[in-house]
Amino acid sequence: MDRERPHVRVALLGSTGSIGRQAVDVLARDARFQVVGLSAGRNTALLGEQIRRLRPAVAVIAADADRDGVGDLPDGTVVGVGDEALEALAARPDLDLLIVGTGGVVSLRPVLAALRAGTPVATANKETLVAGGHLVMPLAVGLARARSALDRADPLGSTLGWIRPIDSEHSAIWQCLVGEDRASVAGLILTASGGPFLDLPAEALANVTADQALRHPTWTMGAKITVDSATLANKGLEVIEARWLYDVPYDVIDVVIHRQSVVHSAVRFVDGSVKAQLGTPDMRLPIQYALTYPNRRPSLAAAPNLVEVGRLDFEAPDVTRFPALRIAREAGGIGPWATAALIAADDVAVTRFLAGTLDFAGIPRLLDTAIARYGLRAGAQPDIDDLVALDGEIRAMYSTGAIA
């Protein structure tokens, strides 16, 4: 982004979700940001409040029937509807940054559209890399190489200038890599809180409730990611993301349990050094870093008080009690069909668990079943239409509760 430009023009997809609301907090307090566009699903009442607060040129909703829920619009704001409007928003030539706070494969088309238009993307969307890493990263690599050829010091000369991770773990690794020679990296260490069931006996896991799974010990997050944290599926998805973001093999990506959630992840170097990023469990910090990169600015997040923290504990994950981490790693080794099946099945499994039609142990069981059925396809890697079709097929197969 041009440091001399008075405003950084952004569009935020998924503005009413957990990540989106926190991104709005960051954007609203910094006058350098000009919000060009917002999008949301069905929470149009909150979207309407955000529109009147931020006054974007465009707002996109999922269905025309929800238009009345937005309420009165400020002068200059128009409302678009559906996936095509979302893609058009992402491809606007007046954007400096696209922020993706949505879940689902539906966000992959806007990400690809933004990159093709030469717009960097800050994303918390798992499908972007877990299902579509083979489509997204070649675009980011090409854009980075073109900028680096003109100016080696350009922040956009790195792929992480174009695909900016909002997850706290990947933001931590990104921050640890700044200024480092990639050839000196020996491995990555992703930390996991372990969720609320870390000490629960294996035989008790089948009986845990959705309410118990949503009581995360250190983070306040949306329901989907909170359940994924409880199963360790989120850490498996992050392993796959790490393989794409940092162009490293799976066997140098480690996962450790860190109950305090202060060390957000670390990088191990060839000389034996380990560099870690520490912070309080507050998503506004990684969101802001992705928005202001390569600069740092005062944040709403408080720095951790290490004396009060007192101790930092680390332990190996138990993949026998929490097999979703193992299943995700195996899917990554199989390839994009398997990882696309994995993440679609995980969304269905968590939805069913929260609805009470699938037990907690059924979540990894459904992941295994879906990968075996849909993830072992030979031949060409899936394109965007294949991924959307696969996502729909898996949802149709497993959402009814008839299987797993």
mmCIF file of C-alpha atoms in Angstrom:
data_model
loop_
_atom_site.group_PDB
_atom_site.id
_atom_site.type_symbol
_atom_site.label_atom_id
_atom_site.label_comp_id
_atom_site.label_asym_id
_atom_site.label_seq_id
_atom_site.Cartn_x
_atom_site.Cartn_y
_atom_site.Cartn_z
ATOM 1 C CA MET A 1 0.000 0.000 0.000
ATOM 2 C CA ASP A 2 1.120 3.528 -0.789
ATOM 3 C CA ARG A 3 2.261 5.202 2.423
ATOM 4 C CA GLU A 4 1.680 8.648 0.914
ATOM 5 C CA ARG A 5 -1.986 7.983 0.145
ATOM 6 C CA PRO A 6 -4.181 9.709 2.756
ATOM 7 C CA HIS A 7 -6.593 6.811 2.969
ATOM 8 C CA VAL A 8 -6.312 3.043 2.760
ATOM 9 C CA ARG A 9 -9.452 1.968 0.935
ATOM 10 C CA VAL A 10 -10.834 -1.342 2.188
ATOM 11 C CA ALA A 11 -13.761 -3.698 1.723
ATOM 12 C CA LEU A 12 -14.779 -6.023 4.545
ATOM 13 C CA LEU A 13 -16.571 -9.287 3.786
ATOM 14 C CA GLY A 14 -18.458 -10.812 6.695
ATOM 15 C CA SER A 15 -18.679 -7.600 8.700
ATOM 16 C CA THR A 16 -21.299 -8.905 11.139
ATOM 17 C CA GLY A 17 -19.442 -12.052 12.231
ATOM 18 C CA SER A 18 -16.980 -12.334 15.114
ATOM 19 C CA ILE A 19 -13.934 -11.385 13.025
ATOM 20 C CA GLY A 20 -15.913 -8.786 11.100
ATOM 21 C CA ARG A 21 -17.149 -6.974 14.198
ATOM 22 C CA GLN A 22 -13.639 -6.774 15.604
ATOM 23 C CA ALA A 23 -12.333 -5.570 12.234
ATOM 24 C CA VAL A 24 -14.951 -2.810 12.320
ATOM 25 C CA ASP A 25 -13.601 -1.777 15.739
ATOM 26 C CA VAL A 26 -10.095 -1.500 14.271
ATOM 27 C CA LEU A 27 -11.222 0.342 11.135
ATOM 28 C CA ALA A 28 -13.496 2.804 12.930
ATOM 29 C CA ARG A 29 -10.794 4.084 15.285
ATOM 30 C CA ASP A 30 -8.219 4.850 12.579
ATOM 31 C CA ALA A 31 -9.037 7.739 10.257
ATOM 32 C CA ARG A 32 -6.555 6.461 7.673
ATOM 33 C CA PHE A 33 -9.001 3.739 6.640
ATOM 34 C CA GLN A 34 -11.807 4.464 4.212
ATOM 35 C CA VAL A 35 -14.386 1.684 4.071
ATOM 36 C CA VAL A 36 -15.512 1.273 0.470
ATOM 37 C CA GLY A 37 -17.611 -1.847 0.944
ATOM 38 C CA LEU A 38 -19.218 -4.146 3.514
ATOM 39 C CA SER A 39 -20.948 -7.491 3.167
ATOM 40 C CA ALA A 40 -22.940 -9.743 5.461
ATOM 41 C CA GLY A 41 -25.231 -12.740 5.351
ATOM 42 C CA ARG A 42 -28.564 -12.547 7.135
ATOM 43 C CA ASN A 43 -27.736 -10.202 10.034
ATOM 44 C CA THR A 44 -28.893 -7.208 8.052
ATOM 45 C CA ALA A 45 -29.926 -5.194 11.106
ATOM 46 C CA LEU A 46 -26.321 -5.070 12.357
ATOM 47 C CA LEU A 47 -25.090 -4.504 8.799
ATOM 48 C CA GLY A 48 -27.399 -1.491 8.594
ATOM 49 C CA GLU A 49 -25.873 -0.061 11.779
ATOM 50 C CA GLN A 50 -22.373 -0.574 10.361
ATOM 51 C CA ILE A 51 -23.352 1.095 7.078
ATOM 52 C CA ARG A 52 -24.626 4.171 8.880
ATOM 53 C CA ARG A 53 -21.450 4.247 10.969
ATOM 54 C CA LEU A 54 -18.880 3.686 8.213
ATOM 55 C CA ARG A 55 -20.813 5.010 5.157
ATOM 56 C CA PRO A 56 -19.439 2.617 2.504
ATOM 57 C CA ALA A 57 -20.140 3.085 -1.196
ATOM 58 C CA VAL A 58 -21.384 -0.512 -1.498
ATOM 59 C CA ALA A 59 -22.979 -3.066 0.814
ATOM 60 C CA VAL A 60 -23.681 -6.649 -0.266
ATOM 61 C CA ILE A 61 -26.326 -8.924 1.248
ATOM 62 C CA ALA A 62 -27.030 -12.595 0.591
ATOM 63 C CA ALA A 63 -30.657 -12.369 -0.523
ATOM 64 C CA ASP A 64 -32.909 -9.657 -1.917
ATOM 65 C CA ALA A 65 -35.589 -10.632 0.586
ATOM 66 C CA ASP A 66 -33.339 -9.290 3.356
ATOM 67 C CA ARG A 67 -32.998 -5.823 1.830
ATOM 68 C CA ASP A 68 -35.600 -4.219 4.103
ATOM 69 C CA GLY A 69 -33.691 -5.391 7.174
ATOM 70 C CA VAL A 70 -30.819 -3.039 6.375
ATOM 71 C CA GLY A 71 -32.975 0.018 7.081
ATOM 72 C CA ASP A 72 -32.351 3.538 5.859
ATOM 73 C CA LEU A 73 -29.137 4.010 3.909
ATOM 74 C CA PRO A 74 -26.905 7.058 3.930
ATOM 75 C CA ASP A 75 -26.609 8.993 0.676
ATOM 76 C CA GLY A 76 -24.096 7.363 -1.660
ATOM 77 C CA THR A 77 -24.481 3.753 -0.426
ATOM 78 C CA VAL A 78 -25.954 1.183 -2.798
ATOM 79 C CA VAL A 79 -26.885 -2.398 -1.936
ATOM 80 C CA GLY A 80 -25.873 -5.405 -4.059
ATOM 81 C CA VAL A 81 -27.189 -8.943 -3.698
ATOM 82 C CA GLY A 82 -25.589 -12.345 -3.993
ATOM 83 C CA ASP A 83 -22.330 -13.940 -5.006
ATOM 84 C CA GLU A 84 -21.816 -11.917 -8.194
ATOM 85 C CA ALA A 85 -22.112 -8.660 -6.263
ATOM 86 C CA LEU A 86 -19.629 -9.993 -3.723
ATOM 87 C CA GLU A 87 -17.136 -10.828 -6.461
ATOM 88 C CA ALA A 88 -17.654 -7.429 -8.102
ATOM 89 C CA LEU A 89 -16.966 -5.700 -4.786
ATOM 90 C CA ALA A 90 -13.714 -7.633 -4.353
ATOM 91 C CA ALA A 91 -12.579 -6.734 -7.889
ATOM 92 C CA ARG A 92 -13.179 -2.972 -7.596
ATOM 93 C CA PRO A 93 -10.222 -0.975 -8.922
ATOM 94 C CA ASP A 94 -10.418 1.529 -6.052
ATOM 95 C CA LEU A 95 -9.597 -1.027 -3.322
ATOM 96 C CA ASP A 96 -6.254 -1.118 -1.510
ATOM 97 C CA LEU A 97 -7.148 -4.123 0.677
ATOM 98 C CA LEU A 98 -9.843 -6.798 0.846
ATOM 99 C CA ILE A 99 -10.578 -8.133 4.348
ATOM 100 C CA VAL A 100 -12.264 -11.540 4.479
ATOM 101 C CA GLY A 101 -13.970 -12.411 7.743
ATOM 102 C CA THR A 102 -16.417 -14.927 6.292
ATOM 103 C CA GLY A 103 -16.371 -18.695 6.391
ATOM 104 C CA GLY A 104 -17.178 -21.055 3.558
ATOM 105 C CA VAL A 105 -15.965 -21.745 0.048
ATOM 106 C CA VAL A 106 -18.228 -18.915 -1.176
ATOM 107 C CA SER A 107 -15.431 -16.499 -0.240
ATOM 108 C CA LEU A 108 -12.886 -18.129 -2.526
ATOM 109 C CA ARG A 109 -14.156 -16.428 -5.695
ATOM 110 C CA PRO A 110 -13.853 -12.920 -4.175
ATOM 111 C CA VAL A 111 -10.317 -13.702 -2.972
ATOM 112 C CA LEU A 112 -9.277 -14.813 -6.449
ATOM 113 C CA ALA A 113 -11.010 -11.776 -7.988
ATOM 114 C CA ALA A 114 -9.162 -9.390 -5.669
ATOM 115 C CA LEU A 115 -5.761 -10.923 -6.420
ATOM 116 C CA ARG A 116 -6.431 -10.877 -10.164
ATOM 117 C CA ALA A 117 -7.247 -7.174 -9.801
ATOM 118 C CA GLY A 118 -3.951 -6.618 -7.948
ATOM 119 C CA THR A 119 -5.507 -6.074 -4.509
ATOM 120 C CA PRO A 120 -3.939 -7.615 -1.369
ATOM 121 C CA VAL A 121 -6.161 -9.829 0.795
ATOM 122 C CA ALA A 122 -6.243 -10.080 4.602
ATOM 123 C CA THR A 123 -8.144 -13.254 5.397
ATOM 124 C CA ALA A 124 -9.482 -15.272 8.294
ATOM 125 C CA ASN A 125 -11.279 -17.589 5.865
ATOM 126 C CA LYS A 126 -10.014 -21.167 6.185
ATOM 127 C CA GLU A 127 -11.315 -22.336 2.814
ATOM 128 C CA THR A 128 -9.095 -19.786 1.049
ATOM 129 C CA LEU A 129 -6.049 -21.981 1.668
ATOM 130 C CA VAL A 130 -7.329 -25.318 2.985
ATOM 131 C CA ALA A 131 -9.540 -25.908 -0.055
ATOM 132 C CA GLY A 132 -8.072 -23.405 -2.512
ATOM 133 C CA GLY A 133 -4.401 -22.964 -1.653
ATOM 134 C CA HIS A 134 -3.380 -24.463 -5.005
ATOM 135 C CA LEU A 135 -5.413 -21.726 -6.749
ATOM 136 C CA VAL A 136 -4.637 -18.773 -4.484
ATOM 137 C CA MET A 137 -0.928 -19.042 -3.791
ATOM 138 C CA PRO A 138 0.322 -19.088 -7.408
ATOM 139 C CA LEU A 139 -1.424 -15.732 -7.898
ATOM 140 C CA ALA A 140 0.145 -14.315 -4.728
ATOM 141 C CA VAL A 141 3.588 -15.626 -5.678
ATOM 142 C CA GLY A 142 3.346 -14.076 -9.140
ATOM 143 C CA LEU A 143 2.266 -10.705 -7.756
ATOM 144 C CA ALA A 144 5.051 -10.741 -5.150
ATOM 145 C CA ARG A 145 7.735 -11.602 -7.704
ATOM 146 C CA ALA A 146 6.628 -8.778 -9.986
ATOM 147 C CA ARG A 147 6.836 -6.235 -7.153
ATOM 148 C CA SER A 148 10.128 -7.604 -5.845
ATOM 149 C CA ALA A 149 11.665 -7.328 -9.320
ATOM 150 C CA LEU A 150 10.922 -3.592 -9.261
ATOM 151 C CA ASP A 151 11.882 -2.952 -5.620
ATOM 152 C CA ARG A 152 13.310 -5.639 -3.330
ATOM 153 C CA ALA A 153 12.327 -3.562 -0.270
ATOM 154 C CA ASP A 154 8.657 -3.336 -1.303
ATOM 155 C CA PRO A 155 6.450 -4.961 1.395
ATOM 156 C CA LEU A 156 4.387 -6.410 -1.450
ATOM 157 C CA GLY A 157 7.498 -8.220 -2.670
ATOM 158 C CA SER A 158 6.509 -11.012 -0.277
ATOM 159 C CA THR A 159 3.584 -13.401 -0.732
ATOM 160 C CA LEU A 160 2.547 -12.486 2.825
ATOM 161 C CA GLY A 161 2.029 -8.944 1.621
ATOM 162 C CA TRP A 162 -0.653 -10.282 -0.724
ATOM 163 C CA ILE A 163 -2.234 -13.029 1.412
ATOM 164 C CA ARG A 164 -2.187 -11.648 4.964
ATOM 165 C CA PRO A 165 -3.274 -14.114 7.642
ATOM 166 C CA ILE A 166 -5.617 -12.852 10.347
ATOM 167 C CA ASP A 167 -5.520 -16.022 12.487
ATOM 168 C CA SER A 168 -3.473 -15.288 15.608
ATOM 169 C CA GLU A 169 -1.215 -18.313 15.008
ATOM 170 C CA HIS A 170 -0.395 -17.424 11.422
ATOM 171 C CA SER A 171 -0.018 -13.750 12.244
ATOM 172 C CA ALA A 172 2.495 -14.788 14.894
ATOM 173 C CA ILE A 173 4.543 -16.829 12.420
ATOM 174 C CA TRP A 174 4.353 -14.004 9.893
ATOM 175 C CA GLN A 175 5.647 -11.523 12.452
ATOM 176 C CA CYS A 176 8.470 -13.885 13.402
ATOM 177 C CA LEU A 177 9.518 -14.218 9.747
ATOM 178 C CA VAL A 178 9.736 -10.500 8.977
ATOM 179 C CA GLY A 179 13.352 -9.645 8.160
ATOM 180 C CA GLU A 180 14.466 -13.284 8.176
ATOM 181 C CA ASP A 181 15.982 -15.266 5.310
ATOM 182 C CA ARG A 182 13.503 -18.029 4.490
ATOM 183 C CA ALA A 183 16.407 -20.412 3.874
ATOM 184 C CA SER A 184 17.247 -20.142 7.584
ATOM 185 C CA VAL A 185 13.852 -21.495 8.689
ATOM 186 C CA ALA A 186 14.046 -25.051 10.049
ATOM 187 C CA GLY A 187 10.456 -25.441 11.214
ATOM 188 C CA LEU A 188 7.214 -23.863 12.393
ATOM 189 C CA ILE A 189 5.548 -24.334 15.773
ATOM 190 C CA LEU A 190 1.787 -23.765 15.942
ATOM 191 C CA THR A 191 0.434 -23.386 19.457
ATOM 192 C CA ALA A 192 -3.011 -24.597 20.552
ATOM 193 C CA SER A 193 -4.864 -23.778 23.743
ATOM 194 C CA GLY A 194 -6.260 -27.313 23.770
ATOM 195 C CA GLY A 195 -9.832 -26.135 24.325
ATOM 196 C CA PRO A 196 -12.061 -26.971 27.309
ATOM 197 C CA PHE A 197 -11.668 -30.782 27.196
ATOM 198 C CA LEU A 198 -7.904 -31.107 27.372
ATOM 199 C CA ASP A 199 -7.969 -33.085 30.626
ATOM 200 C CA LEU A 200 -11.227 -34.937 30.041
ATOM 201 C CA PRO A 201 -10.923 -38.745 29.891
ATOM 202 C CA ALA A 202 -11.476 -40.242 26.445
ATOM 203 C CA GLU A 203 -14.586 -42.126 27.538
ATOM 204 C CA ALA A 204 -16.235 -38.862 28.642
ATOM 205 C CA LEU A 205 -15.757 -37.037 25.342
ATOM 206 C CA ALA A 206 -18.706 -38.726 23.655
ATOM 207 C CA ASN A 207 -21.071 -37.168 26.194
ATOM 208 C CA VAL A 208 -19.937 -33.549 26.147
ATOM 209 C CA THR A 209 -22.517 -30.956 25.151
ATOM 210 C CA ALA A 210 -22.389 -28.032 22.779
ATOM 211 C CA ASP A 211 -22.695 -25.671 25.727
ATOM 212 C CA GLN A 212 -19.592 -27.209 27.312
ATOM 213 C CA ALA A 213 -17.654 -27.071 24.028
ATOM 214 C CA LEU A 214 -18.411 -23.362 23.662
ATOM 215 C CA ARG A 215 -16.774 -22.520 27.010
ATOM 216 C CA HIS A 216 -13.297 -21.810 25.697
ATOM 217 C CA PRO A 217 -10.825 -21.284 28.559
ATOM 218 C CA THR A 218 -8.929 -18.315 27.081
ATOM 219 C CA TRP A 219 -10.476 -16.991 23.840
ATOM 220 C CA THR A 220 -13.829 -15.388 22.972
ATOM 221 C CA MET A 221 -14.635 -16.469 19.413
ATOM 222 C CA GLY A 222 -17.476 -17.522 17.150
ATOM 223 C CA ALA A 223 -19.197 -20.858 17.743
ATOM 224 C CA LYS A 224 -17.621 -22.676 14.768
ATOM 225 C CA ILE A 225 -13.995 -21.892 15.616
ATOM 226 C CA THR A 226 -14.655 -22.531 19.312
ATOM 227 C CA VAL A 227 -15.863 -26.067 18.610
ATOM 228 C CA ASP A 228 -12.975 -26.586 16.183
ATOM 229 C CA SER A 229 -10.639 -25.592 18.998
ATOM 230 C CA ALA A 230 -12.249 -28.172 21.277
ATOM 231 C CA THR A 231 -11.702 -30.982 18.717
ATOM 232 C CA LEU A 232 -8.260 -29.667 17.618
ATOM 233 C CA ALA A 233 -9.624 -29.662 14.051
ATOM 234 C CA ASN A 234 -8.725 -25.979 13.862
ATOM 235 C CA LYS A 235 -5.073 -26.842 14.449
ATOM 236 C CA GLY A 236 -5.181 -29.402 11.661
ATOM 237 C CA LEU A 237 -6.638 -26.792 9.316
ATOM 238 C CA GLU A 238 -3.902 -24.372 10.358
ATOM 239 C CA VAL A 239 -1.233 -26.957 9.550
ATOM 240 C CA ILE A 240 -2.596 -27.099 5.993
ATOM 241 C CA GLU A 241 -2.720 -23.302 5.810
ATOM 242 C CA ALA A 242 0.880 -23.107 7.037
ATOM 243 C CA ARG A 243 2.049 -25.430 4.283
ATOM 244 C CA TRP A 244 0.634 -22.990 1.688
ATOM 245 C CA LEU A 245 1.433 -19.679 3.374
ATOM 246 C CA TYR A 246 5.072 -20.396 4.150
ATOM 247 C CA ASP A 247 5.879 -22.947 1.409
ATOM 248 C CA VAL A 248 7.217 -25.568 3.824
ATOM 249 C CA PRO A 249 6.645 -29.351 3.935
ATOM 250 C CA TYR A 250 4.241 -30.829 6.455
ATOM 251 C CA ASP A 251 6.954 -32.656 8.367
ATOM 252 C CA VAL A 252 8.498 -29.387 9.651
ATOM 253 C CA ILE A 253 5.178 -28.032 10.994
ATOM 254 C CA ASP A 254 4.726 -28.952 14.654
ATOM 255 C CA VAL A 255 1.763 -28.435 16.975
ATOM 256 C CA VAL A 256 2.126 -27.950 20.727
ATOM 257 C CA ILE A 257 -0.496 -27.411 23.419
ATOM 258 C CA HIS A 258 -0.010 -24.117 25.257
ATOM 259 C CA ARG A 259 -2.797 -23.589 27.785
ATOM 260 C CA GLN A 260 -2.077 -19.950 28.591
ATOM 261 C CA SER A 261 -2.609 -18.750 24.969
ATOM 262 C CA VAL A 262 0.138 -16.157 25.343
ATOM 263 C CA VAL A 263 2.650 -17.574 22.856
ATOM 264 C CA HIS A 264 0.653 -17.474 19.630
ATOM 265 C CA SER A 265 3.178 -19.483 17.579
ATOM 266 C CA ALA A 266 6.909 -19.641 16.867
ATOM 267 C CA VAL A 267 9.553 -20.253 14.217
ATOM 268 C CA ARG A 268 12.559 -22.530 14.656
ATOM 269 C CA PHE A 269 15.736 -21.584 12.769
ATOM 270 C CA VAL A 270 18.660 -23.642 11.507
ATOM 271 C CA ASP A 271 20.990 -22.237 14.170
ATOM 272 C CA GLY A 272 18.797 -23.628 16.955
ATOM 273 C CA SER A 273 17.095 -20.338 17.783
ATOM 274 C CA VAL A 274 13.338 -20.164 18.310
ATOM 275 C CA LYS A 275 11.534 -16.858 17.809
ATOM 276 C CA ALA A 276 8.008 -16.527 19.224
ATOM 277 C CA GLN A 277 5.314 -13.859 19.173
ATOM 278 C CA LEU A 278 3.497 -13.210 22.456
ATOM 279 C CA GLY A 279 0.267 -11.338 23.008
ATOM 280 C CA THR A 280 -2.985 -11.315 24.931
ATOM 281 C CA PRO A 281 -5.836 -13.431 23.494
ATOM 282 C CA ASP A 282 -7.367 -10.554 21.492
ATOM 283 C CA MET A 283 -8.077 -10.960 17.774
ATOM 284 C CA ARG A 284 -7.935 -7.214 17.208
ATOM 285 C CA LEU A 285 -4.128 -7.372 17.317
ATOM 286 C CA PRO A 286 -3.651 -9.794 14.368
ATOM 287 C CA ILE A 287 -6.451 -8.026 12.493
ATOM 288 C CA GLN A 288 -4.735 -4.682 12.914
ATOM 289 C CA TYR A 289 -1.310 -6.066 11.948
ATOM 290 C CA ALA A 290 -2.767 -7.365 8.681
ATOM 291 C CA LEU A 291 -4.374 -3.976 7.997
ATOM 292 C CA THR A 292 -1.381 -1.770 8.837
ATOM 293 C CA TYR A 293 1.463 -4.003 7.560
ATOM 294 C CA PRO A 294 4.372 -3.254 7.324
ATOM 295 C CA ASN A 295 3.789 -0.651 10.050
ATOM 296 C CA ARG A 296 2.703 -1.033 13.665
ATOM 297 C CA ARG A 297 0.279 1.345 15.336
ATOM 298 C CA PRO A 298 -1.214 1.651 18.838
ATOM 299 C CA SER A 299 -3.786 -1.093 19.346
ATOM 300 C CA LEU A 300 -6.922 -1.800 21.327
ATOM 301 C CA ALA A 301 -5.193 -4.953 22.593
ATOM 302 C CA ALA A 302 -3.175 -4.759 25.814
ATOM 303 C CA ALA A 303 0.303 -6.282 25.964
ATOM 304 C CA PRO A 304 0.633 -9.337 28.245
ATOM 305 C CA ASN A 305 2.037 -8.766 31.720
ATOM 306 C CA LEU A 306 4.591 -11.573 31.968
ATOM 307 C CA VAL A 307 4.822 -11.339 35.752
ATOM 308 C CA GLU A 308 1.067 -11.863 36.019
ATOM 309 C CA VAL A 309 1.192 -14.668 33.460
ATOM 310 C CA GLY A 310 3.785 -16.333 35.680
ATOM 311 C CA ARG A 311 4.466 -19.445 33.619
ATOM 312 C CA LEU A 312 4.275 -20.752 30.081
ATOM 313 C CA ASP A 313 3.524 -24.475 29.695
ATOM 314 C CA PHE A 314 3.839 -26.628 26.579
ATOM 315 C CA GLU A 315 2.888 -30.238 25.897
ATOM 316 C CA ALA A 316 2.342 -32.571 22.965
ATOM 317 C CA PRO A 317 -1.221 -32.963 21.622
ATOM 318 C CA ASP A 318 -2.995 -36.267 22.202
ATOM 319 C CA VAL A 319 -4.124 -37.328 18.721
ATOM 320 C CA THR A 320 -5.690 -40.493 20.109
ATOM 321 C CA ARG A 321 -8.263 -38.556 22.119
ATOM 322 C CA PHE A 322 -8.415 -35.754 19.524
ATOM 323 C CA PRO A 323 -8.032 -37.516 16.164
ATOM 324 C CA ALA A 324 -9.210 -34.564 14.061
ATOM 325 C CA LEU A 325 -5.659 -33.169 14.110
ATOM 326 C CA ARG A 326 -4.270 -36.434 12.718
ATOM 327 C CA ILE A 327 -7.051 -36.687 10.118
ATOM 328 C CA ALA A 328 -6.367 -33.151 8.878
ATOM 329 C CA ARG A 329 -2.640 -33.793 8.574
ATOM 330 C CA GLU A 330 -3.327 -36.922 6.566
ATOM 331 C CA ALA A 331 -5.718 -35.027 4.298
ATOM 332 C CA GLY A 332 -3.009 -32.456 3.642
ATOM 333 C CA GLY A 333 -0.675 -35.209 2.524
ATOM 334 C CA ILE A 334 -3.299 -36.600 0.139
ATOM 335 C CA GLY A 335 -3.970 -33.336 -1.691
ATOM 336 C CA PRO A 336 -6.554 -30.639 -2.509
ATOM 337 C CA TRP A 337 -9.538 -32.946 -3.056
ATOM 338 C CA ALA A 338 -9.012 -34.364 0.426
ATOM 339 C CA THR A 339 -8.488 -31.012 2.130
ATOM 340 C CA ALA A 340 -11.548 -29.570 0.394
ATOM 341 C CA ALA A 341 -13.591 -32.548 1.576
ATOM 342 C CA LEU A 342 -12.138 -32.119 5.066
ATOM 343 C CA ILE A 343 -13.139 -28.515 5.539
ATOM 344 C CA ALA A 344 -16.619 -28.907 4.046
ATOM 345 C CA ALA A 345 -17.267 -31.953 6.228
ATOM 346 C CA ASP A 346 -15.995 -30.131 9.300
ATOM 347 C CA ASP A 347 -18.469 -27.306 8.761
ATOM 348 C CA VAL A 348 -21.324 -29.801 8.443
ATOM 349 C CA ALA A 349 -20.143 -31.798 11.468
ATOM 350 C CA VAL A 350 -19.884 -28.747 13.721
ATOM 351 C CA THR A 351 -23.297 -27.498 12.599
ATOM 352 C CA ARG A 352 -24.816 -30.867 13.441
ATOM 353 C CA PHE A 353 -23.018 -31.035 16.792
ATOM 354 C CA LEU A 354 -24.328 -27.602 17.759
ATOM 355 C CA ALA A 355 -27.817 -28.677 16.668
ATOM 356 C CA GLY A 356 -27.620 -31.861 18.756
ATOM 357 C CA THR A 357 -27.752 -34.361 15.865
ATOM 358 C CA LEU A 358 -24.126 -35.499 16.124
ATOM 359 C CA ASP A 359 -22.098 -36.335 19.201
ATOM 360 C CA PHE A 360 -18.678 -34.806 19.842
ATOM 361 C CA ALA A 361 -16.831 -37.982 18.867
ATOM 362 C CA GLY A 362 -18.859 -38.038 15.659
ATOM 363 C CA ILE A 363 -17.119 -34.921 14.372
ATOM 364 C CA PRO A 364 -13.792 -36.625 13.511
ATOM 365 C CA ARG A 365 -15.713 -39.724 12.447
ATOM 366 C CA LEU A 366 -17.581 -37.690 9.843
ATOM 367 C CA LEU A 367 -14.337 -36.065 8.657
ATOM 368 C CA ASP A 368 -12.791 -39.500 8.085
ATOM 369 C CA THR A 369 -15.867 -40.723 6.231
ATOM 370 C CA ALA A 370 -16.028 -37.694 3.927
ATOM 371 C CA ILE A 371 -12.337 -37.824 3.033
ATOM 372 C CA ALA A 372 -12.565 -41.531 2.226
ATOM 373 C CA ARG A 373 -15.604 -40.944 0.013
ATOM 374 C CA TYR A 374 -14.670 -37.688 -1.739
ATOM 375 C CA GLY A 375 -11.019 -36.915 -1.138
ATOM 376 C CA LEU A 376 -9.163 -39.684 -2.942
ATOM 377 C CA ARG A 377 -9.905 -38.611 -6.515
ATOM 378 C CA ALA A 378 -7.093 -38.998 -9.012
ATOM 379 C CA GLY A 379 -6.330 -36.704 -11.922
ATOM 380 C CA ALA A 380 -6.372 -32.931 -12.134
ATOM 381 C CA GLN A 381 -6.547 -30.718 -9.077
ATOM 382 C CA PRO A 382 -9.973 -29.152 -8.461
ATOM 383 C CA ASP A 383 -10.737 -25.762 -9.988
ATOM 384 C CA ILE A 384 -13.078 -23.279 -8.351
ATOM 385 C CA ASP A 385 -16.199 -24.824 -9.907
ATOM 386 C CA ASP A 386 -15.094 -28.268 -8.705
ATOM 387 C CA LEU A 387 -14.615 -26.958 -5.179
ATOM 388 C CA VAL A 388 -18.041 -25.319 -5.074
ATOM 389 C CA ALA A 389 -19.665 -28.482 -6.442
ATOM 390 C CA LEU A 390 -17.810 -30.699 -3.961
ATOM 391 C CA ASP A 391 -18.826 -28.456 -1.074
ATOM 392 C CA GLY A 392 -22.478 -28.712 -2.105
ATOM 393 C CA GLU A 393 -22.272 -32.464 -2.583
ATOM 394 C CA ILE A 394 -20.809 -33.028 0.870
ATOM 395 C CA ARG A 395 -23.407 -30.810 2.514
ATOM 396 C CA ALA A 396 -26.208 -32.655 0.729
ATOM 397 C CA MET A 397 -24.787 -36.036 1.773
ATOM 398 C CA TYR A 398 -24.068 -35.363 5.456
ATOM 399 C CA SER A 399 -26.351 -32.552 6.658
ATOM 400 C CA THR A 400 -29.397 -34.776 7.117
ATOM 401 C CA GLY A 401 -27.912 -36.816 9.935
ATOM 402 C CA ALA A 402 -28.394 -40.064 8.083
ATOM 403 C CA ILE A 403 -24.631 -40.767 8.028
ATOM 404 C CA ALA A 404 -22.084 -40.681 10.863
#
